[in-house]
Coordinates of C-alpha atoms and ligand atoms in Angstrom, one line a residue:
M7 CA 87.2 87.6 88.5
N8 CA 88.6 90.7 90.5
I9 CA 87.5 90.9 94.2
A10 CA 87.0 93.9 96.4
V11 CA 86.6 93.3 100.2
I12 CA 84.6 96.2 101.9
G13 CA 83.6 96.6 105.6
T14 CA 80.0 96.9 106.0
Q15 CA 79.8 98.3 109.6
F16 CA 82.2 100.4 111.6
G17 CA 85.5 98.7 110.7
D18 CA 87.1 95.7 112.4
E19 CA 84.8 93.3 110.7
G20 CA 87.7 90.7 110.1
K21 CA 88.5 91.9 106.6
G22 CA 92.2 90.9 107.0
K23 CA 91.3 87.4 107.3
I24 CA 88.9 87.2 104.5
V25 CA 91.5 88.9 102.2
D26 CA 94.1 86.5 103.4
L27 CA 91.9 83.5 102.6
L28 CA 90.9 84.7 99.1
T29 CA 94.5 85.5 98.3
E30 CA 95.1 81.9 98.4
N31 CA 93.5 81.5 94.9
K32 CA 96.3 81.1 92.6
K33 CA 94.7 83.4 90.0
I34 CA 95.1 86.3 92.3
K35 CA 98.3 88.0 91.3
A36 CA 98.2 91.2 93.5
V37 CA 96.5 92.7 96.5
V38 CA 95.7 96.3 96.7
R39 CA 95.2 98.8 99.6
Y40 CA 93.7 102.0 98.2
Q41 CA 92.7 104.4 101.0
G42 CA 93.4 105.0 104.6
G43 CA 96.7 104.9 106.5
N44 CA 97.9 103.2 109.6
N45 CA 94.7 103.9 111.3
A46 CA 93.7 100.6 110.0
G47 CA 94.8 97.4 111.7
H48 CA 94.6 93.9 110.3
T49 CA 95.3 90.8 112.3
V50 CA 96.3 87.7 110.2
V51 CA 96.9 84.5 112.3
V52 CA 99.1 81.7 110.7
N53 CA 100.2 78.6 112.4
G54 CA 99.1 80.1 115.6
E55 CA 101.4 83.2 115.0
K56 CA 99.8 86.7 115.0
H57 CA 100.8 89.2 112.5
T58 CA 99.4 92.7 113.0
L59 CA 99.6 95.0 109.9
H60 CA 98.5 98.6 109.7
L61 CA 99.8 99.8 106.3
I62 CA 101.0 96.7 104.5
P63 CA 98.1 94.9 102.6
S64 CA 97.1 91.6 104.1
G65 CA 98.3 89.4 101.3
I66 CA 102.0 90.0 102.4
L67 CA 102.5 86.4 103.4
Y68 CA 102.1 85.1 99.9
K69 CA 105.4 85.4 98.3
D70 CA 104.1 84.8 94.8
K71 CA 101.7 87.8 94.9
T72 CA 102.4 91.6 94.6
C73 CA 101.0 93.9 97.4
V74 CA 100.2 97.4 96.3
I75 CA 99.8 100.5 98.2
G76 CA 97.7 102.7 96.0
N77 CA 97.7 106.5 95.5
N78 CA 95.2 107.4 97.9
V79 CA 96.8 105.6 100.9
I80 CA 98.5 108.0 103.0
V81 CA 101.9 106.9 104.2
D82 CA 103.8 107.5 107.4
L83 CA 107.3 106.5 106.4
A84 CA 108.4 105.7 109.9
V85 CA 105.5 103.4 110.4
L86 CA 106.0 101.7 107.1
A87 CA 109.8 101.2 107.6
G88 CA 108.9 99.8 111.2
E89 CA 106.3 97.5 109.9
V90 CA 108.5 95.9 107.3
K91 CA 111.2 95.5 109.9
V92 CA 109.1 93.8 112.4
L93 CA 107.6 91.5 109.7
E94 CA 111.1 90.6 108.4
E95 CA 112.2 89.8 112.0
K96 CA 109.5 87.1 112.0
V97 CA 109.4 85.9 108.3
G98 CA 112.6 87.1 106.8
K99 CA 112.3 87.7 103.0
K100 CA 109.4 85.2 102.8
H101 CA 107.0 88.0 102.1
S102 CA 105.6 89.3 98.9
E103 CA 106.8 92.3 96.9
I104 CA 105.5 95.8 98.0
L105 CA 104.7 98.3 95.1
I106 CA 103.9 101.8 96.6
S107 CA 102.4 104.5 94.5
E108 CA 104.7 107.5 94.0
K109 CA 101.6 109.6 94.1
C110 CA 100.9 108.7 97.9
H111 CA 100.7 111.6 100.4
L112 CA 103.1 111.4 103.3
I113 CA 101.7 111.9 106.9
M114 CA 104.2 114.3 108.5
P115 CA 104.8 115.1 112.3
W116 CA 102.6 118.2 112.2
H117 CA 99.7 116.0 110.9
K118 CA 100.0 113.9 114.1
L119 CA 100.1 116.9 116.3
R120 CA 97.1 118.4 114.7
D121 CA 95.2 115.3 115.1
E122 CA 96.1 115.0 118.8
L123 CA 94.9 118.7 119.2
S124 CA 91.6 118.3 117.2
G125 CA 90.7 114.6 117.1
A126 CA 89.4 113.8 120.7
K127 CA 85.7 114.8 119.7
I128 CA 85.7 112.0 117.1
G129 CA 87.9 109.7 119.0
T130 CA 90.3 109.4 116.2
T131 CA 93.3 107.0 116.2
G132 CA 95.8 110.0 116.6
R133 CA 97.8 108.8 113.6
G134 CA 97.4 112.1 111.7
I135 CA 94.9 110.7 109.2
G136 CA 92.4 113.6 109.2
P137 CA 94.9 116.4 108.9
C138 CA 96.9 114.4 106.2
Y139 CA 93.7 114.2 104.0
E140 CA 92.8 117.9 104.9
D141 CA 96.2 119.0 103.3
T142 CA 95.6 116.5 100.4
V143 CA 92.4 118.3 99.5
G144 CA 93.9 121.7 100.6
R145 CA 96.6 121.2 97.9
R146 CA 99.3 121.4 100.6
G147 CA 100.3 117.9 100.9
I148 CA 103.7 116.5 100.2
R149 CA 103.6 113.4 98.1
L150 CA 106.2 110.5 97.8
F151 CA 107.8 111.6 94.4
E152 CA 108.4 115.0 96.0
A153 CA 110.2 113.2 99.0
I154 CA 112.5 111.3 96.7
D155 CA 113.7 114.5 95.2
S156 CA 115.8 115.9 98.0
K157 CA 115.8 119.4 96.7
R158 CA 112.2 119.6 96.3
F159 CA 111.6 117.8 99.6
K160 CA 113.6 120.4 101.6
E161 CA 111.8 123.1 100.1
R162 CA 108.4 121.7 100.6
V163 CA 109.1 120.8 104.2
K164 CA 110.3 124.5 104.9
E165 CA 107.1 125.8 103.3
E166 CA 104.7 123.5 105.0
L167 CA 106.5 123.9 108.5
S168 CA 106.1 127.7 108.5
W169 CA 102.4 127.3 107.7
N170 CA 101.9 124.5 110.2
K171 CA 103.7 126.2 113.1
K172 CA 101.2 129.3 112.7
L173 CA 98.2 126.8 112.5
I174 CA 99.2 124.6 115.6
K175 CA 99.9 127.9 117.7
A176 CA 96.5 129.1 116.7
M177 CA 95.1 125.4 117.7
G178 CA 96.7 126.0 121.3
G179 CA 99.6 123.9 120.6
K180 CA 103.3 124.1 120.1
F181 CA 105.6 122.6 117.3
N182 CA 109.1 121.9 118.4
L183 CA 110.6 120.0 115.5
S184 CA 113.1 121.7 113.2
A185 CA 112.8 121.2 109.5
D186 CA 116.4 119.8 109.5
K187 CA 115.3 117.1 112.0
I188 CA 112.1 116.2 110.2
I189 CA 114.1 116.0 106.8
K190 CA 116.7 113.7 108.3
D191 CA 114.1 111.4 109.7
C192 CA 112.1 111.2 106.6
R193 CA 115.2 110.5 104.7
R194 CA 116.4 107.8 106.9
N195 CA 113.1 106.0 106.8
L196 CA 112.8 106.5 103.1
N197 CA 116.3 105.1 102.4
E198 CA 115.5 102.1 104.6
I199 CA 112.5 101.5 102.5
R200 CA 114.2 102.1 99.2
K201 CA 117.2 99.9 99.9
N202 CA 114.7 96.9 100.6
Q203 CA 114.8 94.8 97.3
L204 CA 111.3 93.6 97.9
I205 CA 110.0 97.3 97.9
K206 CA 109.5 99.5 94.8
I207 CA 108.1 103.1 94.6
S208 CA 106.6 103.5 91.3
D209 CA 103.4 104.3 89.2
T210 CA 101.1 101.5 90.6
T211 CA 98.5 102.3 88.0
D212 CA 100.7 101.2 85.2
F213 CA 101.3 97.9 87.2
L214 CA 97.7 97.1 87.6
T215 CA 96.8 98.2 84.1
G216 CA 99.3 95.8 83.0
L217 CA 97.9 92.9 85.1
M218 CA 94.4 93.6 83.8
E219 CA 95.6 93.7 80.0
K220 CA 97.1 90.2 80.9
H221 CA 93.7 89.1 82.3
Q222 CA 95.3 88.6 85.7
E223 CA 93.2 89.0 88.9
V224 CA 93.5 91.5 91.5
L225 CA 92.2 91.6 95.0
F226 CA 91.2 95.1 96.5
E227 CA 91.3 95.4 100.3
G228 CA 89.2 98.2 101.8
A229 CA 90.2 99.6 105.1
Q230 CA 87.8 100.8 107.6
A231 CA 84.2 100.6 106.6
T232 CA 81.0 101.9 105.0
L233 CA 79.8 103.8 108.1
L234 CA 83.2 105.5 108.6
D235 CA 83.1 106.8 104.9
I236 CA 83.6 110.5 104.6
N237 CA 80.5 110.9 102.5
H238 CA 78.4 108.1 103.3
G239 CA 79.1 107.4 107.0
T240 CA 77.9 108.8 110.2
Y241 CA 79.5 112.3 109.5
P242 CA 81.2 113.9 111.3
F243 CA 82.1 110.6 113.2
V244 CA 83.9 109.2 110.2
T245 CA 87.4 108.8 108.8
S246 CA 88.7 110.9 106.1
S247 CA 88.7 108.9 103.1
N248 CA 86.3 107.0 100.9
T249 CA 85.9 103.7 102.4
T250 CA 83.2 102.5 100.1
I251 CA 83.5 101.2 96.7
G252 CA 84.3 104.7 94.9
G253 CA 87.4 104.8 97.0
L254 CA 88.6 101.8 95.0
Y255 CA 88.7 103.6 91.6
T256 CA 90.1 106.9 93.0
G257 CA 92.6 105.0 95.2
S258 CA 94.0 102.8 92.6
G259 CA 93.7 104.9 89.6
F260 CA 91.8 102.5 87.2
R261 CA 88.6 100.7 86.9
P262 CA 88.8 96.9 87.2
R263 CA 86.4 94.8 84.8
N264 CA 84.6 91.8 86.4
L265 CA 84.6 92.9 89.9
K266 CA 83.0 90.9 92.6
I267 CA 82.3 93.1 95.6
I268 CA 82.2 91.2 99.1
G269 CA 81.0 92.9 102.2
V270 CA 82.4 91.8 105.4
A271 CA 80.1 91.8 108.4
K272 CA 80.8 90.7 112.0
A273 CA 77.7 88.5 113.5
Y274 CA 77.2 91.3 115.7
T275 CA 78.5 94.9 115.5
T276 CA 81.4 96.9 117.1
R277 CA 82.3 100.4 117.0
V278 CA 85.6 102.2 118.3
G279 CA 85.6 105.9 118.8
E280 CA 82.8 108.1 119.3
G281 CA 79.6 108.4 117.2
P282 CA 76.2 107.0 117.0
F283 CA 75.6 103.2 117.2
P284 CA 72.0 102.4 117.2
T285 CA 72.2 98.7 118.5
E286 CA 75.0 99.3 121.1
L287 CA 74.8 97.1 124.3
T288 CA 76.0 98.7 127.5
N289 CA 75.1 95.6 129.5
K290 CA 76.7 92.2 130.6
I291 CA 75.9 91.1 127.0
G292 CA 77.9 93.9 125.4
E293 CA 80.7 93.0 128.0
K294 CA 80.5 89.4 126.9
L295 CA 80.8 90.1 123.3
R296 CA 84.0 92.4 124.0
E297 CA 85.7 89.7 126.2
V298 CA 84.8 86.6 124.3
G299 CA 85.4 88.3 120.9
R300 CA 88.5 90.2 122.2
E301 CA 87.0 93.5 121.0
Y302 CA 90.1 95.7 121.7
G303 CA 91.4 98.0 118.9
T304 CA 94.3 96.5 116.8
T305 CA 95.7 100.1 116.3
T306 CA 95.0 101.8 119.5
G307 CA 94.1 99.0 122.0
R308 CA 91.0 100.9 123.0
P309 CA 88.0 98.6 124.0
R310 CA 85.4 98.5 121.2
R311 CA 81.7 99.3 121.8
C312 CA 79.7 96.3 121.2
G313 CA 76.0 95.6 120.0
W314 CA 73.7 93.6 118.1
L315 CA 73.7 93.0 114.3
D316 CA 72.0 95.8 112.5
I317 CA 70.4 94.5 109.2
P318 CA 69.4 97.9 107.9
M319 CA 73.1 98.8 108.1
L320 CA 74.0 95.8 106.1
N321 CA 71.3 96.7 103.5
Y322 CA 72.6 100.5 103.5
A323 CA 76.2 99.0 102.8
K324 CA 74.8 96.8 100.1
Q325 CA 73.2 99.6 98.4
I326 CA 76.3 102.0 98.6
N327 CA 78.7 99.6 97.6
G328 CA 76.6 97.3 95.2
L329 CA 77.5 94.2 97.3
D330 CA 77.5 90.8 95.6
A331 CA 77.9 88.6 98.6
L332 CA 78.7 88.8 102.3
A333 CA 81.2 87.1 104.6
M334 CA 80.0 86.9 108.2
T335 CA 82.9 86.7 110.7
K336 CA 83.0 85.7 114.5
L337 CA 79.7 83.7 114.5
D338 CA 81.5 81.6 117.3
V339 CA 81.3 84.7 119.6
L340 CA 77.6 84.5 119.8
T341 CA 77.7 81.0 121.2
G342 CA 76.0 81.0 124.7
I343 CA 73.8 84.0 124.2
N344 CA 70.2 83.4 124.1
P345 CA 68.1 84.8 122.9
I346 CA 70.2 86.8 120.0
K347 CA 68.5 89.9 118.8
I348 CA 69.0 91.4 115.3
K349 CA 68.0 94.9 114.3
V350 CA 65.4 94.8 111.5
G351 CA 64.1 98.4 111.3
P352 CA 63.9 101.2 110.8
K353 CA 66.0 101.9 107.5
L354 CA 69.3 103.1 108.5
S355 CA 69.8 106.9 108.1
V356 CA 73.2 108.8 108.6
N357 CA 71.3 111.8 109.7
L358 CA 72.5 112.0 113.3
S359 CA 69.5 113.8 114.8
K360 CA 67.3 111.1 113.3
I361 CA 69.5 108.1 114.5
Y362 CA 69.3 109.4 118.1
R363 CA 65.6 109.6 118.0
E364 CA 64.8 106.5 116.1
K365 CA 62.8 103.5 117.9
I366 CA 64.6 100.2 117.0
I367 CA 62.7 97.3 115.9
Y368 CA 64.3 93.9 117.0
E369 CA 63.8 90.5 116.0
K370 CA 64.6 87.8 118.5
L371 CA 66.4 84.5 117.3
S372 CA 67.3 81.6 119.5
G373 CA 70.8 81.0 120.5
W374 CA 73.0 77.8 120.7
K375 CA 75.2 76.4 123.2
E376 CA 77.5 73.9 121.3
D377 CA 81.1 75.0 120.5
I378 CA 81.1 75.8 116.8
S379 CA 84.9 76.5 116.4
K380 CA 85.7 73.2 114.9
V381 CA 82.8 73.2 112.6
R382 CA 83.9 73.5 108.9
K383 CA 80.6 72.6 107.0
F384 CA 77.4 74.6 107.2
A385 CA 75.4 71.4 107.5
D386 CA 77.2 70.6 110.9
L387 CA 76.3 74.0 112.6
P388 CA 73.7 73.9 115.3
A389 CA 70.2 74.5 114.0
A390 CA 69.8 77.8 115.6
A391 CA 73.2 79.0 114.0
K392 CA 72.0 77.9 110.7
V393 CA 68.7 79.9 111.2
Y394 CA 70.8 82.9 112.2
I395 CA 72.9 82.9 109.0
N396 CA 69.7 82.0 106.7
R397 CA 67.7 85.0 108.4
V398 CA 70.5 87.4 107.5
E399 CA 70.6 86.1 103.9
K400 CA 66.7 86.5 103.7
L401 CA 66.6 90.1 105.1
T402 CA 69.6 91.3 103.0
G403 CA 69.0 89.4 99.9
L404 CA 72.9 88.5 99.8
A405 CA 74.4 84.9 100.2
V406 CA 76.6 84.7 103.1
E407 CA 79.4 82.8 101.4
W408 CA 82.0 82.7 104.2
I409 CA 81.3 82.2 107.9
G410 CA 84.2 82.7 110.4
V411 CA 84.1 80.5 113.5
G412 CA 87.4 81.5 115.0
P413 CA 90.5 83.6 114.4
E414 CA 92.7 81.0 112.7
R415 CA 92.9 81.1 108.9
D416 CA 91.2 77.6 108.7
Q417 CA 88.4 78.5 111.2
I418 CA 85.9 79.3 108.1
I419 CA 82.8 77.5 106.6
K420 CA 82.3 77.9 103.0
K421 CA 78.5 77.8 102.7
Y422 CA 78.2 77.3 99.0
V423 CA 81.0 74.7 98.2
Ligands
IMP11 P1 90.8 108.4 112.1 O1 90.6 107.4 110.8 O2 92.1 108.2 112.9 O3 90.8 110.0 111.7 O4 89.6 108.1 113.0 C1 88.3 108.5 112.8 C2 87.3 107.6 113.3 O5 87.5 106.2 112.6 C3 87.5 107.0 114.7 O6 86.2 107.0 115.4 C4 88.3 105.9 114.7 O7 88.3 105.2 115.9 C5 87.7 105.2 113.4 N1 88.6 104.3 112.8 C6 89.5 104.7 112.0 N2 90.3 103.7 111.4 C7 89.6 102.4 112.0 C8 89.8 101.0 111.8 O8 90.7 100.5 111.3 N3 88.9 100.4 112.5 C9 87.9 100.8 113.2 N4 87.5 102.2 113.5 C10 88.4 103.1 112.8

C-alpha cells in the first residue's frame, strides 16, 4: 500500500514524525516531497537528537530508502546545499539517497526580495515561495535542467534579472546583485550538490514509475496543510501550491495505485502567519498550549497562534483529500486543561467574510491530569483522554490510528494494533 501524509489544519501538525514512523516499514522504498519549498520545516527527533529539515524529505535517516524531491517542489540551491552539509556533519553518509527532479523550479534571489516586499500582509515565511510559484505559472521560471546547462543558465539569468530589476523598482525596492554574482553562487551550490554521491538530479517520474511497476511501496509527504492550499485554503492567507491530495499527482508526475491517505491533525489547532482562525485562544489557555507544545515556527521561529480543535476543519480536510484515517499528534499537550473544548459547528467555509461572522458551536469535554507521555497503549490512557479521541472518531467518521504523546519517535500509541 502506498501512503500519503497530509496536513488537515494550518500546517505544523507533526507530519514529519508520522512520516518518519511510517517509513520504518520495510516495504516503503521511497519518501517523496511533491510541493512547497523551504517554507516547510520538519523536526525529527532520534535518540534525543533533533534534526530540522526544510527541503529534504523526512525519510532521510533511513539508509535503505530513497528520498525524492518531486517536480513541483521549488528549490533554493543554497538552502539545499546547506541542509545536506548540516545533516552530514551530524550523521555523515549514513543517510538515504536523494533524487531531485530536473523539472524543479529554482528559487532565485529576486524571489526572496519580492517576497520581502510583498509578503507581510499574509505573513509569509519570506523564503521567496509565492514569487517563485508566480514565475512558474507566469512561464518565467528557471528550472533545474536549465541551471545544469551553463550557457542556457547564463542567458536565462540575464533575461530574468532585467525583468526583475524593473519589477522590484516598481514595488519600491532595489535589487543590487549582478548576474555574474548570481550565476557564480548558484553554480557553486549546484556543484556542491552534484558532487555528492548520494544526490542525483534526474527524471524522478521515471524512478517512481519503475518502483510502482515492481510493486514497491512509496510514501508521499505533504508539506503545509489543507487550509493553506492555494485553491482550497483560506485564500489569500495561503501558500502558493496545492498542499491537498491533487498536489501529489502534479508534483510527482504520476498516479500511484493503492493509496492510503492519512490526515495528520494536532489535538488542538495552531496557525503561524496571518489569516482567519475561528477557534483561536488569545488567553492563558492559548499561552499554555504555546509554551507546553513549544509552538514556535520551525522555519521562522515565530510564535504560533493556538486554539481549540476544529472538527468541521477536519471534516473539510477529509472531503478535499478523501482521507482514509487520522493521526492525532500532541495529545499530551492538553494534559491539565479542564474542560477541553472542541468546535463542532458550523460547517467550515473558506469564504472569509463568512468565517469572521460565524457563531461557533463548542462541545465541552472533561480534561485529565495524569502524565500520558509514557503511555504506549490506548487502553492505558486516562478515561477522559480516551473519550476525547473516541469523540474525534465519531464526529469525523475516521479512525484515529496513531496518537502522539510526545516529540520522541517512540512516543506514539497505535490504537488499532
Ligand atoms: P509562504 O508559504 O512563505 O508563501 O507563506 C504563506 C503562508 O503559509 C504564511 O501564513 C505562512 O506562515 C504559512 N506557511 C508556509 N509554510 C508553512 C509551514 O510549513 N507551516 C505552517 N505555516 C506555513
